[in-house]
mmCIF file of C-alpha atoms in Angstrom:
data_model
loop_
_atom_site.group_PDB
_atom_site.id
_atom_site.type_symbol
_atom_site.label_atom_id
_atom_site.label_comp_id
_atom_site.label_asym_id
_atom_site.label_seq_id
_atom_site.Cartn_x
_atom_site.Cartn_y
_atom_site.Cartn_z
ATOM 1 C CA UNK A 1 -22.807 -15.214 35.451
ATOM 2 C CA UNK A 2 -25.457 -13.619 33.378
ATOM 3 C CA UNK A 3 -23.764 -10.554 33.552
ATOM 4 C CA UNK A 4 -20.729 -12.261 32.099
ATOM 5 C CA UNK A 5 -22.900 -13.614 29.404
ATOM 6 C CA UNK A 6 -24.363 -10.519 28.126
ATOM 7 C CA UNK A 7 -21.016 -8.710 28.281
ATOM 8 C CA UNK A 8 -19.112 -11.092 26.144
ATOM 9 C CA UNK A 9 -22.399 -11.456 23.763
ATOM 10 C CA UNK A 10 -22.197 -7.804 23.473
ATOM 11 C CA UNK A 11 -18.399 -7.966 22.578
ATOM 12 C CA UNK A 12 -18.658 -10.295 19.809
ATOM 13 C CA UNK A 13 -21.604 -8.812 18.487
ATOM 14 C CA UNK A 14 -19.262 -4.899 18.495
ATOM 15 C CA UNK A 15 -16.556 -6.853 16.876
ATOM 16 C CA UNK A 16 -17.335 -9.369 14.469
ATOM 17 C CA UNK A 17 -17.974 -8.858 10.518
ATOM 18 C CA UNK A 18 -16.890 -5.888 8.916
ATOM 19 C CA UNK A 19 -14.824 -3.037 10.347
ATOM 20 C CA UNK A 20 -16.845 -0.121 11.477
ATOM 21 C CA UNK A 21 -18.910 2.732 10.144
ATOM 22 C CA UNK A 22 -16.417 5.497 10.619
ATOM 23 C CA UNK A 23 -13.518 4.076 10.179
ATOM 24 C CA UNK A 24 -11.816 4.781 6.418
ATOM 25 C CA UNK A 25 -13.577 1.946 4.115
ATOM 26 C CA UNK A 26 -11.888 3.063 0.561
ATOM 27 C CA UNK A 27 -8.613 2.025 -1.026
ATOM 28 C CA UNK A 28 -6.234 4.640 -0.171
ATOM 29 C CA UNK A 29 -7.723 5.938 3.174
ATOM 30 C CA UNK A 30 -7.096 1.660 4.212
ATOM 31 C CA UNK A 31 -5.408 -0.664 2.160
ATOM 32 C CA UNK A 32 -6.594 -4.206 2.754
ATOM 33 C CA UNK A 33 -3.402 -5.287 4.356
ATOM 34 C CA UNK A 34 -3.891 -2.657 6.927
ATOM 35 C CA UNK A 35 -6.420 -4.348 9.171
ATOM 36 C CA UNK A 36 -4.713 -7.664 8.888
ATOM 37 C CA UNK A 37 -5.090 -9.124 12.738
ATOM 38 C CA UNK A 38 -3.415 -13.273 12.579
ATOM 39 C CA UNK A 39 -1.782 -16.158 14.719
ATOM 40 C CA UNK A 40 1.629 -14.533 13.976
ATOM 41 C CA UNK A 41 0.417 -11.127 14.999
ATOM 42 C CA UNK A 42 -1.156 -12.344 17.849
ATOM 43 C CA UNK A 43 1.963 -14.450 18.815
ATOM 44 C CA UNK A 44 4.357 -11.892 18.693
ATOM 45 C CA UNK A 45 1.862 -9.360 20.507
ATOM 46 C CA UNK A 46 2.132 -11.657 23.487
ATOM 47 C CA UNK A 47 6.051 -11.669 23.597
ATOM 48 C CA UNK A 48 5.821 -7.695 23.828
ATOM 49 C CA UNK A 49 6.334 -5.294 27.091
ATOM 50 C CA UNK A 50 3.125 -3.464 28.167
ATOM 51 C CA UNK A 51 4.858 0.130 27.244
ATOM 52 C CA UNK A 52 5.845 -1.513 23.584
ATOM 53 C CA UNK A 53 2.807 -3.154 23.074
ATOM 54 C CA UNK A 54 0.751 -0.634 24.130
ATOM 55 C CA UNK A 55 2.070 2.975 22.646
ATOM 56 C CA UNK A 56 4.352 1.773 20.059
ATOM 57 C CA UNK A 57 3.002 3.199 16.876
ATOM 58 C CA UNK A 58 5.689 1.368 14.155
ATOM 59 C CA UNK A 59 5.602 -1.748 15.110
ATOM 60 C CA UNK A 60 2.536 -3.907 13.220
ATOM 61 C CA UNK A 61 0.070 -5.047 15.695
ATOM 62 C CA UNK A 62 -0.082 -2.959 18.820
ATOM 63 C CA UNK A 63 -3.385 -0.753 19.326
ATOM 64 C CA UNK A 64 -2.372 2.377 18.744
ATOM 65 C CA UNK A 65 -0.417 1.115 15.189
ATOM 66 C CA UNK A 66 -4.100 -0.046 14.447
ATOM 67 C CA UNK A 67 -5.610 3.247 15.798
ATOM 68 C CA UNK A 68 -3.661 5.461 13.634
ATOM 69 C CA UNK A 69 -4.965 3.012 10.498
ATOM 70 C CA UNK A 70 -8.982 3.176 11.106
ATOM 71 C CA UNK A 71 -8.726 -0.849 12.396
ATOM 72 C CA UNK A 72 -10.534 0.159 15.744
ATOM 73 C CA UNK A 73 -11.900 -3.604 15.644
ATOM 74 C CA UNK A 74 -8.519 -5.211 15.417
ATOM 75 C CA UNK A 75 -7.346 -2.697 17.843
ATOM 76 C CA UNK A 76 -9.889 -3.990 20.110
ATOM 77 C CA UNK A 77 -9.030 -7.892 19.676
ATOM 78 C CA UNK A 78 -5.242 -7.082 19.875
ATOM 79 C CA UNK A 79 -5.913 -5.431 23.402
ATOM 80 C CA UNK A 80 -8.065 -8.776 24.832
ATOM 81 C CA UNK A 81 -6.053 -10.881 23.561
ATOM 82 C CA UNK A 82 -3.170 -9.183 24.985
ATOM 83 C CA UNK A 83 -4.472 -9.209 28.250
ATOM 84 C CA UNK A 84 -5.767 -13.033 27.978
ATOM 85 C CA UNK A 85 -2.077 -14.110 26.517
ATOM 86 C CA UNK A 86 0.112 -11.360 27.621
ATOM 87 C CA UNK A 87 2.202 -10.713 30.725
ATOM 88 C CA UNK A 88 0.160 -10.257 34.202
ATOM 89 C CA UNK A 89 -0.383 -6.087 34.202
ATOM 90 C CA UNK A 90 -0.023 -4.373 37.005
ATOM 91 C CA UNK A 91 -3.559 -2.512 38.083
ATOM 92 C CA UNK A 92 -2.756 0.787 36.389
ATOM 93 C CA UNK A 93 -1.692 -1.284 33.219
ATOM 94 C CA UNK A 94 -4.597 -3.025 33.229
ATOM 95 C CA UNK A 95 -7.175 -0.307 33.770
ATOM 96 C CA UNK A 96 -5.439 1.623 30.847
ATOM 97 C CA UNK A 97 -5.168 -1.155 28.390
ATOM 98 C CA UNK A 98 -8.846 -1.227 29.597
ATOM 99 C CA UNK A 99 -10.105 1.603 28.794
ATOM 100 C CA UNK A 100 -8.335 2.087 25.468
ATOM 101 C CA UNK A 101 -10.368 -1.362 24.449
ATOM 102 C CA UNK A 102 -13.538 1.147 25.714
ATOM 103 C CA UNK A 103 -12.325 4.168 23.148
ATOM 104 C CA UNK A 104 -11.621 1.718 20.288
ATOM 105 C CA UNK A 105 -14.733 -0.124 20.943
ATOM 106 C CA UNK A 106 -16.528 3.103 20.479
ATOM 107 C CA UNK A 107 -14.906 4.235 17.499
ATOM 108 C CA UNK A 108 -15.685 1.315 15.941
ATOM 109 C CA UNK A 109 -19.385 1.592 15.553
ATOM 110 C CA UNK A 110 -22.448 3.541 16.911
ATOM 111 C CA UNK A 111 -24.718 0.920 17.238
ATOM 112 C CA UNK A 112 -26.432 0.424 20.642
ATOM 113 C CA UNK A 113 -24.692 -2.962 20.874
ATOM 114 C CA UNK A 114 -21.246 -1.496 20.433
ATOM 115 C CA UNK A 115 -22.237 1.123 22.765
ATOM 116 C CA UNK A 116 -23.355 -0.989 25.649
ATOM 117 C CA UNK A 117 -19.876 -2.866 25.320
ATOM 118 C CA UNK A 118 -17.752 -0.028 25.260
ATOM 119 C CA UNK A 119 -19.277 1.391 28.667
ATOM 120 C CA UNK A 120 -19.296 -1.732 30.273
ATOM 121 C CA UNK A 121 -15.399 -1.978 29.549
ATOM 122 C CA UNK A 122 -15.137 1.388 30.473
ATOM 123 C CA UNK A 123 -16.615 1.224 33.809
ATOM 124 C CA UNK A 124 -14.198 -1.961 33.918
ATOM 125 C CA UNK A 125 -11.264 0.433 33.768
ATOM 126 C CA UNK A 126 -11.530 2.363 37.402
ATOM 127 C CA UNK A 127 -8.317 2.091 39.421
ATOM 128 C CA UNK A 128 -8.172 1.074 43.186
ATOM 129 C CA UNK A 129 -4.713 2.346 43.347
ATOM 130 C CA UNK A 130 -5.508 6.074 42.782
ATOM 131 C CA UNK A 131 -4.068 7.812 45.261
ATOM 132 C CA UNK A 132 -7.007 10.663 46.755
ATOM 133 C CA UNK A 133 -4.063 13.442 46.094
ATOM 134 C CA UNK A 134 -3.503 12.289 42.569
ATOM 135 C CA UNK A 135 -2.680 14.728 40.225
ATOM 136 C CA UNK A 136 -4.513 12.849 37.404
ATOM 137 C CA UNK A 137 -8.020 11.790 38.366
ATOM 138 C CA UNK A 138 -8.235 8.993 36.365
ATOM 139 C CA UNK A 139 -11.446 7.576 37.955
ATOM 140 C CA UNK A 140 -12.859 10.672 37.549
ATOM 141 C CA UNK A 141 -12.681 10.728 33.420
ATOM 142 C CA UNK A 142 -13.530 6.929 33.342
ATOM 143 C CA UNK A 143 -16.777 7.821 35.037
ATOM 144 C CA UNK A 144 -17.847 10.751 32.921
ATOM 145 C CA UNK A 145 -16.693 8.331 29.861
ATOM 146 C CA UNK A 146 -18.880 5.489 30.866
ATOM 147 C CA UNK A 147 -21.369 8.431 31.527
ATOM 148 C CA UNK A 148 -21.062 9.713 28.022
ATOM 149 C CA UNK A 149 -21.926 6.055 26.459
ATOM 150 C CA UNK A 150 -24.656 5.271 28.384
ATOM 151 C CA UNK A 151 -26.207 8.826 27.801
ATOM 152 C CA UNK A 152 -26.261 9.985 31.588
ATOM 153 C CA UNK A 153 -25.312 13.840 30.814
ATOM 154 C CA UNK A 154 -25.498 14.830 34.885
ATOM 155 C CA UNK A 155 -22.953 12.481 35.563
ATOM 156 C CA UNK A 156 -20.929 13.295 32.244
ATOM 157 C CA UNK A 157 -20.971 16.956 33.128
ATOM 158 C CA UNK A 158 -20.669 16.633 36.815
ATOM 159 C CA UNK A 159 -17.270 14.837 35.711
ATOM 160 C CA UNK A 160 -16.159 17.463 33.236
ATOM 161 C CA UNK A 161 -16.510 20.249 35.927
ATOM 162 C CA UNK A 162 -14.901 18.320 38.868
ATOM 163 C CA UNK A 163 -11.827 17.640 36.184
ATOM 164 C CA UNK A 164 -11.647 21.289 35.211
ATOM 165 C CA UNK A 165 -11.802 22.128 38.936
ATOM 166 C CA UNK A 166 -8.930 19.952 39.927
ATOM 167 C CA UNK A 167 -7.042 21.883 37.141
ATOM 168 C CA UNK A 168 -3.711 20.378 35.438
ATOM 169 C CA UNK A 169 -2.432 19.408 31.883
ATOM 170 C CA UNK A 170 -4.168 15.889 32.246
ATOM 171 C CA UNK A 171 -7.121 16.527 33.902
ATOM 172 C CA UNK A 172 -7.577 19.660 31.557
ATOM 173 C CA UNK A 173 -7.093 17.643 28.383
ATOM 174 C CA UNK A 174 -9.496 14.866 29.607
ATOM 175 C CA UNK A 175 -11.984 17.511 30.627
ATOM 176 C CA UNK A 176 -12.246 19.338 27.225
ATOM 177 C CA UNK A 177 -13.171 15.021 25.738
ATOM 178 C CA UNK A 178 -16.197 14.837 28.151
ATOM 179 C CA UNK A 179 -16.802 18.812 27.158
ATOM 180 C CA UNK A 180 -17.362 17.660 23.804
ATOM 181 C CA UNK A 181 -18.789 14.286 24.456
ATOM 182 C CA UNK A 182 -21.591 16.332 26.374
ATOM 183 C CA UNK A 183 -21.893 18.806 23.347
ATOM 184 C CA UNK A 184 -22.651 15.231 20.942
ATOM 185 C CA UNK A 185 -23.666 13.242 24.092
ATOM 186 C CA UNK A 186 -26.375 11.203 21.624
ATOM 187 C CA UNK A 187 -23.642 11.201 18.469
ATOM 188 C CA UNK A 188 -20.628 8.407 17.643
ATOM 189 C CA UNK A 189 -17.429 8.881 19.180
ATOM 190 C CA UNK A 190 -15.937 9.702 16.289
ATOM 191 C CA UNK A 191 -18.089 12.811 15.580
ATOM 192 C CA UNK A 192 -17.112 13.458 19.433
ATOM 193 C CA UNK A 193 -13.398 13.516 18.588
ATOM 194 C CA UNK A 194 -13.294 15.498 15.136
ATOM 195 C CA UNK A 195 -16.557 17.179 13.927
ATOM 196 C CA UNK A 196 -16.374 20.782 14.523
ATOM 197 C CA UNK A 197 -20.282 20.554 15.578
ATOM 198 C CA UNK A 198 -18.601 19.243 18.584
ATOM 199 C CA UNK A 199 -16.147 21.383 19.489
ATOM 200 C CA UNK A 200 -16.179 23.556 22.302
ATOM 201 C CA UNK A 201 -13.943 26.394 23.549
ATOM 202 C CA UNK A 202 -10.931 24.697 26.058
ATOM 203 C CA UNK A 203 -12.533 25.251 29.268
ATOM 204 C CA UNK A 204 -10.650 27.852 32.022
ATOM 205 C CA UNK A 205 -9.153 26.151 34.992
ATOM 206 C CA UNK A 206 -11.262 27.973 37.789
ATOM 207 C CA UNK A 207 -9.488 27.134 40.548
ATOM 208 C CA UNK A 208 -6.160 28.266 41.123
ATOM 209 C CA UNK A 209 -3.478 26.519 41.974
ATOM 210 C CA UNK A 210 -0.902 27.575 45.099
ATOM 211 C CA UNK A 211 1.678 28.524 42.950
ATOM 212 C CA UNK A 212 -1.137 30.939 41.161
ATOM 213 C CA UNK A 213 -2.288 32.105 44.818
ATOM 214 C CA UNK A 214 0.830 33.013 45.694
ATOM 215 C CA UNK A 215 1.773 35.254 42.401
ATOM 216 C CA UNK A 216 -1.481 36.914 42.763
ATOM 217 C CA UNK A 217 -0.698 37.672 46.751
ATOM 218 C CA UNK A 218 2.918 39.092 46.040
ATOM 219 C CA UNK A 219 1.532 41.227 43.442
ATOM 220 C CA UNK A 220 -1.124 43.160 45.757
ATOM 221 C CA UNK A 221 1.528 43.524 47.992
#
């Protein structure tokens, strides 16, 4: 129960009051109708598919349509309230929606309040149903994520190598975020995402694959 307590205290404190530090604050970067989050909104968010709700960038009031605006907060309350009004997800659904609360949360302020949320919903977001042979290791990036926000670089970096290990598109894109989350481990997540003090060069896939094994075989043959 306490637990419970300090996570929602730590969620209202992240989102209530003004939107956050990095997100656009003049005229033209946000107009004020851009962050609008209401009943109606909120309504027809709850009528919505998971897919349409969730990725749909036209329609007004999904996450990423706030994402693409600079309203990580209202991103944020339009994903809970989602889940608390929505249709039952399925565990994968769930984790995702999850963990995209986590990213928003974190690009919505780099306070040590908004912090501690976003890793606790983070760590929220690990999947039972990942399969050991999974080409995506999803519980893999949610740990070195939840690493990166609660400043544990071992764990952030022992994450980033066993991604770039496993090799693959997904794993390989995930990788090169906790690369550059462990380059700005102590900086926002913003800064993480676009300042060039945080970039890194895309990391080489060391271990190759059987399709990779084999070329190489034919070839000294």
């Amino acid at each position: 129960m306490a637990f419970l307590v300090l996570f929602f205290a730590l969620v209202t404190a992240a989102t209530v009051g003004t939107q956050s530090e990095g997100a656009p604050t003049n005229d033209e970067a946000q107009p004020s109708s851009a962050c609008r989050y209401d009943l109606a909104i909120r309504t027809s968010n709850a009528a919505r598919s998971w897919n349409d709700f969730e990725f749909d960038t036209q329609k007004p009031g999904g996450p990423m349509w706030y994402n693409s605006r600079g309203c990580y907060v209202q991103a944020v309350e339009a994903a809970r309230d989602y889940l608390a009004t929505g249709p039952l997800l399925t565990t994968r659904q769930h984790a995702i929606t999850t963990f995209h609360m986590s990213r928003n949360l974190a690009r919505s302020g780099a306070d040590a309040g908004t912090r501690a949320a976003a890793a606790l919903l983070a760590a929220a977001s690990r999947r039972a149903d990942q399969a050991p042979d999974a080409a995506l290791d999803w519980n893999t990036y949610v740990t070195g994520f939840t690493a990166y926000l609660t400043g544990d670089r071992v764990t952030l970096e022992r994450a980033r190598d066993a991604l770039i290990a496993a090799g693959g598109e997904g794993n390989m894109t995930n990788a090169a975020v906790l690369a550059r989350a462990a380059r700005c481990i102590e900086r926002p997540f913003l800064d993480v995402e676009t300042s060039e003090e945080c970039s890194v060069k895309q990391p080489d896939r060391t271990i190759p694959s059987d399709y990779d094994y084999a070329v190489t075989s034919d070839r000294g043959h």
